XYZ file of C-alpha atoms in Angstrom:
408
model
C -176.593 -51.865 106.310
C -174.224 -54.875 105.964
C -171.535 -52.596 104.593
C -171.828 -50.317 107.655
C -171.508 -53.291 110.008
C -168.381 -54.530 108.194
C -166.902 -51.081 108.235
C -167.515 -50.683 111.979
C -165.981 -54.093 112.541
C -162.800 -53.092 110.677
C -162.630 -49.840 112.641
C -162.982 -51.622 115.952
C -160.465 -54.417 115.487
C -157.913 -52.801 113.187
C -158.275 -49.275 114.555
C -158.198 -47.700 111.102
C -158.528 -44.043 110.743
C -161.279 -43.267 108.252
C -159.856 -40.986 105.607
C -159.480 -40.867 101.821
C -155.948 -42.305 101.861
C -156.907 -45.430 103.772
C -159.988 -45.920 101.618
C -157.804 -45.745 98.491
C -155.318 -48.204 99.964
C -158.062 -50.642 100.834
C -159.671 -50.543 97.409
C -156.289 -50.872 95.680
C -155.337 -53.876 97.845
C -158.608 -55.655 97.108
C -158.265 -55.059 93.353
C -154.656 -56.259 93.395
C -155.707 -59.437 95.219
C -158.469 -60.104 92.677
C -156.076 -59.622 89.741
C -153.435 -61.859 91.350
C -155.972 -64.635 91.878
C -157.145 -64.298 88.285
C -153.580 -64.574 86.967
C -153.052 -67.676 89.078
C -156.193 -69.202 87.633
C -155.159 -68.419 84.049
C -151.556 -69.526 84.325
C -151.732 -72.467 86.748
C -155.246 -73.846 86.571
C -155.532 -73.296 82.811
C -152.048 -74.704 82.122
C -150.792 -71.380 80.807
C -152.968 -71.482 77.712
C -153.937 -67.827 78.072
C -150.358 -66.574 77.889
C -149.434 -68.934 75.093
C -152.337 -67.770 72.982
C -151.551 -64.148 73.746
C -147.959 -64.522 72.579
C -149.077 -66.461 69.540
C -151.405 -63.599 68.705
C -148.429 -61.324 68.032
C -148.062 -61.791 64.291
C -144.530 -61.685 62.973
C -143.034 -62.361 59.579
C -139.532 -63.725 59.035
C -137.572 -62.659 55.988
C -134.552 -64.687 54.937
C -131.703 -62.543 53.626
C -129.851 -64.676 51.050
C -126.086 -64.798 51.055
C -124.076 -63.839 47.967
C -122.165 -66.660 46.313
C -118.384 -66.406 46.215
C -116.474 -66.279 42.936
C -113.880 -68.611 41.410
C -110.623 -67.040 40.248
C -107.587 -68.263 38.323
C -104.222 -66.650 37.614
C -102.641 -64.789 34.752
C -99.007 -65.181 35.777
C -97.788 -63.133 32.795
C -99.558 -60.078 34.238
C -99.438 -61.143 37.876
C -103.215 -60.714 38.166
C -106.243 -62.789 39.023
C -108.956 -63.536 36.471
C -112.555 -64.077 37.562
C -114.044 -67.024 35.676
C -117.518 -66.754 37.252
C -120.074 -63.972 37.569
C -123.284 -63.823 39.590
C -126.405 -61.826 38.796
C -129.141 -61.459 41.430
C -132.706 -61.880 40.164
C -136.064 -62.536 41.820
C -139.227 -64.567 41.224
C -142.735 -63.766 42.498
C -144.350 -66.713 44.268
C -147.715 -67.401 45.858
C -148.784 -70.054 48.348
C -152.087 -71.360 46.912
C -153.086 -73.242 50.076
C -152.607 -70.089 52.183
C -154.345 -67.946 49.535
C -157.354 -70.267 49.662
C -157.570 -69.808 53.438
C -157.217 -66.041 52.992
C -160.105 -65.889 50.510
C -162.330 -67.944 52.826
C -161.949 -65.399 55.632
C -161.536 -62.181 53.624
C -164.147 -59.915 52.087
C -162.046 -59.773 48.908
C -162.903 -61.972 45.953
C -160.340 -63.778 43.835
C -161.020 -61.324 41.024
C -160.247 -58.358 43.276
C -157.037 -60.006 44.456
C -156.015 -60.678 40.853
C -156.771 -57.062 39.949
C -154.497 -55.703 42.688
C -151.741 -58.160 41.788
C -151.914 -57.470 38.064
C -151.990 -53.712 38.608
C -149.102 -53.686 41.066
C -146.875 -56.009 39.041
C -147.902 -54.676 35.606
C -149.125 -58.101 34.471
C -152.092 -59.153 32.356
C -155.193 -59.309 34.577
C -156.819 -62.292 32.832
C -153.642 -64.347 32.984
C -153.197 -63.615 36.693
C -156.846 -64.417 37.453
C -156.735 -67.685 35.488
C -153.477 -68.667 37.167
C -154.774 -68.010 40.695
C -158.111 -69.671 40.009
C -156.411 -72.820 38.703
C -154.096 -73.035 41.717
C -156.720 -72.291 44.384
C -159.384 -74.636 42.990
C -157.006 -77.587 42.653
C -158.047 -80.702 44.576
C -154.996 -80.263 46.806
C -153.635 -76.682 46.517
C -149.856 -76.417 46.443
C -147.778 -74.869 49.179
C -145.725 -72.929 46.641
C -145.777 -71.937 42.984
C -144.042 -69.259 40.891
C -146.300 -66.546 39.460
C -143.679 -64.515 37.539
C -139.952 -65.042 36.938
C -137.120 -62.504 36.897
C -138.909 -59.392 38.138
C -137.339 -55.929 38.357
C -136.865 -53.689 41.415
C -140.125 -51.795 40.842
C -142.034 -55.068 40.928
C -140.208 -56.078 44.117
C -141.301 -52.794 45.710
C -144.863 -53.501 44.598
C -144.742 -56.915 46.297
C -143.623 -55.293 49.544
C -146.460 -52.750 49.345
C -149.014 -55.494 48.687
C -147.703 -57.437 51.669
C -147.590 -54.372 53.950
C -149.956 -51.674 52.571
C -149.438 -49.436 55.616
C -145.799 -48.982 54.573
C -146.731 -47.741 51.104
C -146.570 -43.969 50.489
C -149.420 -44.469 48.004
C -151.837 -46.479 50.157
C -150.871 -45.325 53.661
C -154.211 -43.513 54.145
C -156.279 -46.466 52.892
C -157.201 -49.570 54.863
C -156.183 -52.275 52.409
C -155.780 -55.963 53.329
C -152.232 -57.276 53.662
C -151.071 -60.162 51.457
C -148.116 -61.141 53.642
C -149.576 -64.572 54.495
C -149.462 -65.942 50.947
C -147.445 -63.629 48.642
C -143.707 -63.032 48.364
C -140.635 -63.017 46.186
C -137.523 -65.184 46.290
C -134.037 -64.061 45.375
C -132.086 -66.116 42.862
C -128.456 -66.005 41.864
C -127.905 -66.696 38.191
C -124.356 -67.912 37.670
C -122.568 -67.127 34.410
C -119.190 -68.147 33.034
C -117.571 -65.465 30.833
C -114.856 -67.818 29.517
C -117.536 -70.301 28.442
C -115.956 -73.765 27.829
C -112.595 -72.862 29.357
C -111.879 -75.048 32.404
C -115.525 -76.155 32.369
C -114.883 -79.726 33.553
C -112.962 -78.380 36.542
C -115.435 -75.628 37.430
C -118.758 -77.447 37.104
C -121.899 -75.292 37.072
C -124.675 -73.823 39.243
C -128.276 -74.616 38.341
C -130.719 -71.758 37.719
C -133.458 -72.967 40.044
C -133.441 -73.859 43.707
C -133.241 -77.474 44.793
C -134.891 -79.327 47.658
C -133.321 -80.178 51.008
C -133.048 -83.832 50.000
C -131.207 -83.011 46.771
C -128.898 -80.645 48.647
C -127.908 -83.369 51.103
C -127.502 -86.000 48.389
C -125.273 -83.728 46.310
C -122.699 -83.429 49.085
C -123.982 -80.150 50.556
C -125.267 -81.612 53.838
C -123.017 -79.226 55.796
C -124.678 -76.241 54.101
C -128.099 -77.629 55.022
C -127.280 -78.360 58.670
C -125.549 -74.999 59.293
C -128.503 -73.001 57.933
C -130.932 -75.117 59.952
C -128.934 -74.543 63.141
C -129.020 -70.762 62.519
C -132.715 -70.768 61.606
C -131.872 -69.219 58.228
C -133.330 -71.815 55.883
C -134.884 -70.351 52.749
C -138.294 -72.048 52.845
C -141.713 -71.049 51.552
C -143.337 -72.542 54.684
C -141.835 -70.713 57.705
C -140.285 -73.112 60.182
C -140.688 -76.180 57.956
C -137.072 -76.992 57.103
C -138.112 -80.014 55.041
C -139.323 -77.488 52.450
C -135.950 -75.716 52.355
C -134.616 -74.465 49.021
C -130.950 -74.298 48.089
C -128.873 -72.968 45.212
C -126.584 -75.860 44.319
C -123.466 -76.393 42.279
C -122.959 -79.613 40.368
C -119.626 -81.161 39.414
C -116.188 -79.649 39.857
C -115.291 -76.791 42.184
C -118.897 -75.558 42.337
C -119.942 -78.810 44.011
C -116.759 -79.600 45.957
C -116.830 -76.253 47.793
C -120.603 -75.769 47.803
C -120.754 -74.648 51.455
C -117.776 -72.287 51.254
C -118.993 -70.692 48.014
C -122.653 -70.475 49.041
C -122.176 -68.843 52.455
C -124.926 -68.701 55.095
C -128.214 -66.809 54.912
C -129.266 -64.130 57.383
C -132.690 -63.505 58.913
C -134.806 -60.514 59.943
C -138.152 -60.633 61.737
C -140.866 -58.057 60.952
C -144.144 -57.074 62.558
C -146.747 -58.639 60.278
C -149.071 -55.637 60.292
C -146.710 -52.664 60.268
C -143.820 -54.295 58.432
C -141.262 -52.899 60.885
C -138.196 -54.866 61.953
C -138.664 -56.194 65.474
C -135.420 -58.086 65.737
C -132.360 -58.950 63.697
C -131.575 -62.591 64.357
C -128.664 -63.507 62.137
C -126.206 -61.594 60.003
C -125.560 -62.759 56.458
C -122.274 -64.590 55.920
C -121.485 -64.246 52.223
C -119.629 -66.993 50.409
C -115.852 -66.845 50.071
C -113.892 -66.681 46.829
C -111.935 -69.739 45.700
C -108.594 -69.096 44.003
C -107.061 -71.807 41.809
C -103.414 -72.157 40.757
C -104.497 -72.525 37.115
C -102.818 -70.149 34.657
C -105.304 -68.885 32.094
C -102.788 -68.766 29.235
C -101.463 -72.289 29.816
C -105.025 -73.517 30.228
C -106.074 -72.093 26.870
C -103.056 -73.565 25.099
C -103.441 -76.957 26.759
C -107.103 -77.182 25.784
C -106.273 -76.135 22.229
C -103.629 -78.867 21.894
C -105.876 -81.495 23.476
C -108.709 -80.750 21.064
C -106.348 -81.035 18.100
C -105.036 -84.388 19.341
C -108.575 -85.547 19.945
C -109.639 -84.625 16.419
C -106.513 -86.036 14.766
C -107.240 -89.407 16.346
C -110.807 -89.453 15.077
C -111.110 -91.715 12.024
C -113.324 -94.311 10.392
C -112.810 -96.622 13.336
C -114.395 -94.125 15.680
C -113.908 -91.169 17.987
C -111.856 -91.280 21.195
C -114.086 -91.542 24.238
C -112.260 -88.880 26.201
C -108.909 -87.165 26.550
C -107.102 -85.243 29.257
C -103.960 -83.212 29.850
C -102.307 -81.876 32.976
C -99.553 -79.276 33.394
C -97.701 -79.279 36.740
C -95.039 -76.946 38.089
C -92.275 -79.374 39.059
C -90.818 -77.542 42.044
C -94.077 -76.675 43.799
C -96.521 -79.250 42.452
C -98.943 -76.503 41.433
C -101.513 -77.477 38.827
C -101.081 -74.872 36.085
C -103.506 -76.381 33.585
C -106.101 -79.146 33.741
C -107.870 -79.956 30.505
C -110.498 -82.559 29.736
C -112.291 -83.322 26.490
C -115.131 -83.400 25.562
C -116.023 -80.237 27.444
C -119.175 -78.097 27.640
C -120.439 -74.541 28.115
C -121.567 -74.105 31.760
C -123.864 -71.272 30.663
C -125.871 -73.838 28.684
C -125.525 -76.893 30.910
C -129.138 -77.861 30.240
C -128.333 -78.275 26.532
C -125.747 -81.019 27.175
C -127.133 -84.349 25.968
C -124.327 -86.623 27.166
C -123.477 -86.283 30.859
C -119.967 -87.627 30.141
C -119.110 -84.079 29.072
C -119.515 -82.983 32.700
C -116.809 -85.351 33.915
C -113.269 -84.230 34.565
C -111.392 -87.221 33.162
C -108.176 -86.101 34.894
C -109.661 -86.713 38.331
C -112.590 -89.066 37.772
C -111.060 -91.878 35.707
C -108.742 -94.512 37.186
C -105.256 -95.005 35.768
C -102.495 -97.512 36.444
C -100.214 -95.922 39.018
C -97.066 -97.012 37.197
C -98.078 -95.295 33.983
C -98.950 -92.059 35.747
C -95.713 -91.870 37.733
C -93.413 -92.193 34.692
C -93.752 -88.616 33.409
C -93.266 -87.331 36.951
C -90.073 -89.383 37.280
C -88.760 -88.075 33.961
C -89.710 -84.503 34.929
C -87.782 -84.824 38.178
C -84.747 -86.217 36.336
C -84.815 -83.405 33.787
C -85.169 -80.841 36.539
C -82.151 -82.233 38.423
C -80.163 -82.563 35.152
C -78.952 -86.040 36.039
C -76.696 -87.026 33.078
C -74.217 -89.910 32.809
C -74.402 -90.789 36.468
C -74.466 -94.303 37.897
C -75.354 -95.884 41.187
C -73.056 -98.079 43.330
C -73.690 -101.071 41.059
C -72.891 -99.228 37.870
C -76.472 -98.777 36.712
C -77.241 -95.547 34.904
C -79.102 -92.798 36.740
C -80.988 -89.991 35.117
C -80.901 -89.328 31.393
C -78.470 -90.768 28.868
C -76.165 -88.390 26.951
C -78.165 -88.870 23.739
C -81.417 -88.150 25.599
C -82.905 -91.536 24.801
C -84.800 -93.552 27.372
């Protein structure tokens, strides 16, 4: 009865024609008004918490694409070619986040043993060792945010990690509903630097360590520009997404590797994936690989200079003792190019961790102070020889250049 009265009222005052179209319009308008009021309540009265939570519910996973380190090259002027004195091999480590794994196990139907079984089977590792490792990490008083499970894995193991993180993308498990391990499992790419010429030019080159260093160490080693640029781009390699304080960096120490750490390292890229399907949802930043650094050093002169320096060093070793250090420098007079830079003692950058005395890392040509007068004398003589100044005098009759008998 009330509905009939309301309907008659609307007919009388708004002169509506009763038909299916007007009824539909009326119902649609009322529903639209209800929805609009509800949105206003959620967004305004609830301070927008509904929409924030909805957006946060879209799970995404960011993958950092590491840049490739540039190479260092020197010259072989006899052949008019460049010689690469560094090589880089890309390897990967499997890591887990024990704190996140603990949270996963608390909410998942899987047991630690079942997780260990899937990991061991996928990575072809010993089940007991994996189970013991995970159990030790998860049951620690304060579980770590990051730890390495297996070092230097192959491509098949990398594929297995991706399948364990995103089972729906696996051609093997696509029909099975398996839990995803993307919240606590992953692999990190490493660049292992090698030096084919071993000790040659080692004090000038420096070396790259085989593990990643912290943000603090990166900034303290003179690579603060590398840190800040990656942070600005959002491409920091970190095992806790968004926490740049946990950033990891491949660093060079001493020599060219440290001096040009930003230029050689390059800048990482980033891709964002859907956490469930593993599909790319956006491509944020392109990788900027490191640039190559070319030195004016001539490989043949460098070898000869180091050979002579070592002989001089040894010939001056006697019962009194051994020289602390020695150095030699070969400069092209006309251009000022450094053709050879030798320092002794030297070291093998491939085995930097075997060096017991850090003095071997120093380039005594550039890192030890000398009296300016003593250093300038050979340059003065070289200039005189180059200009062939013989038997010439200045306005006061003083000799210029080199005497006829080549004595000084």
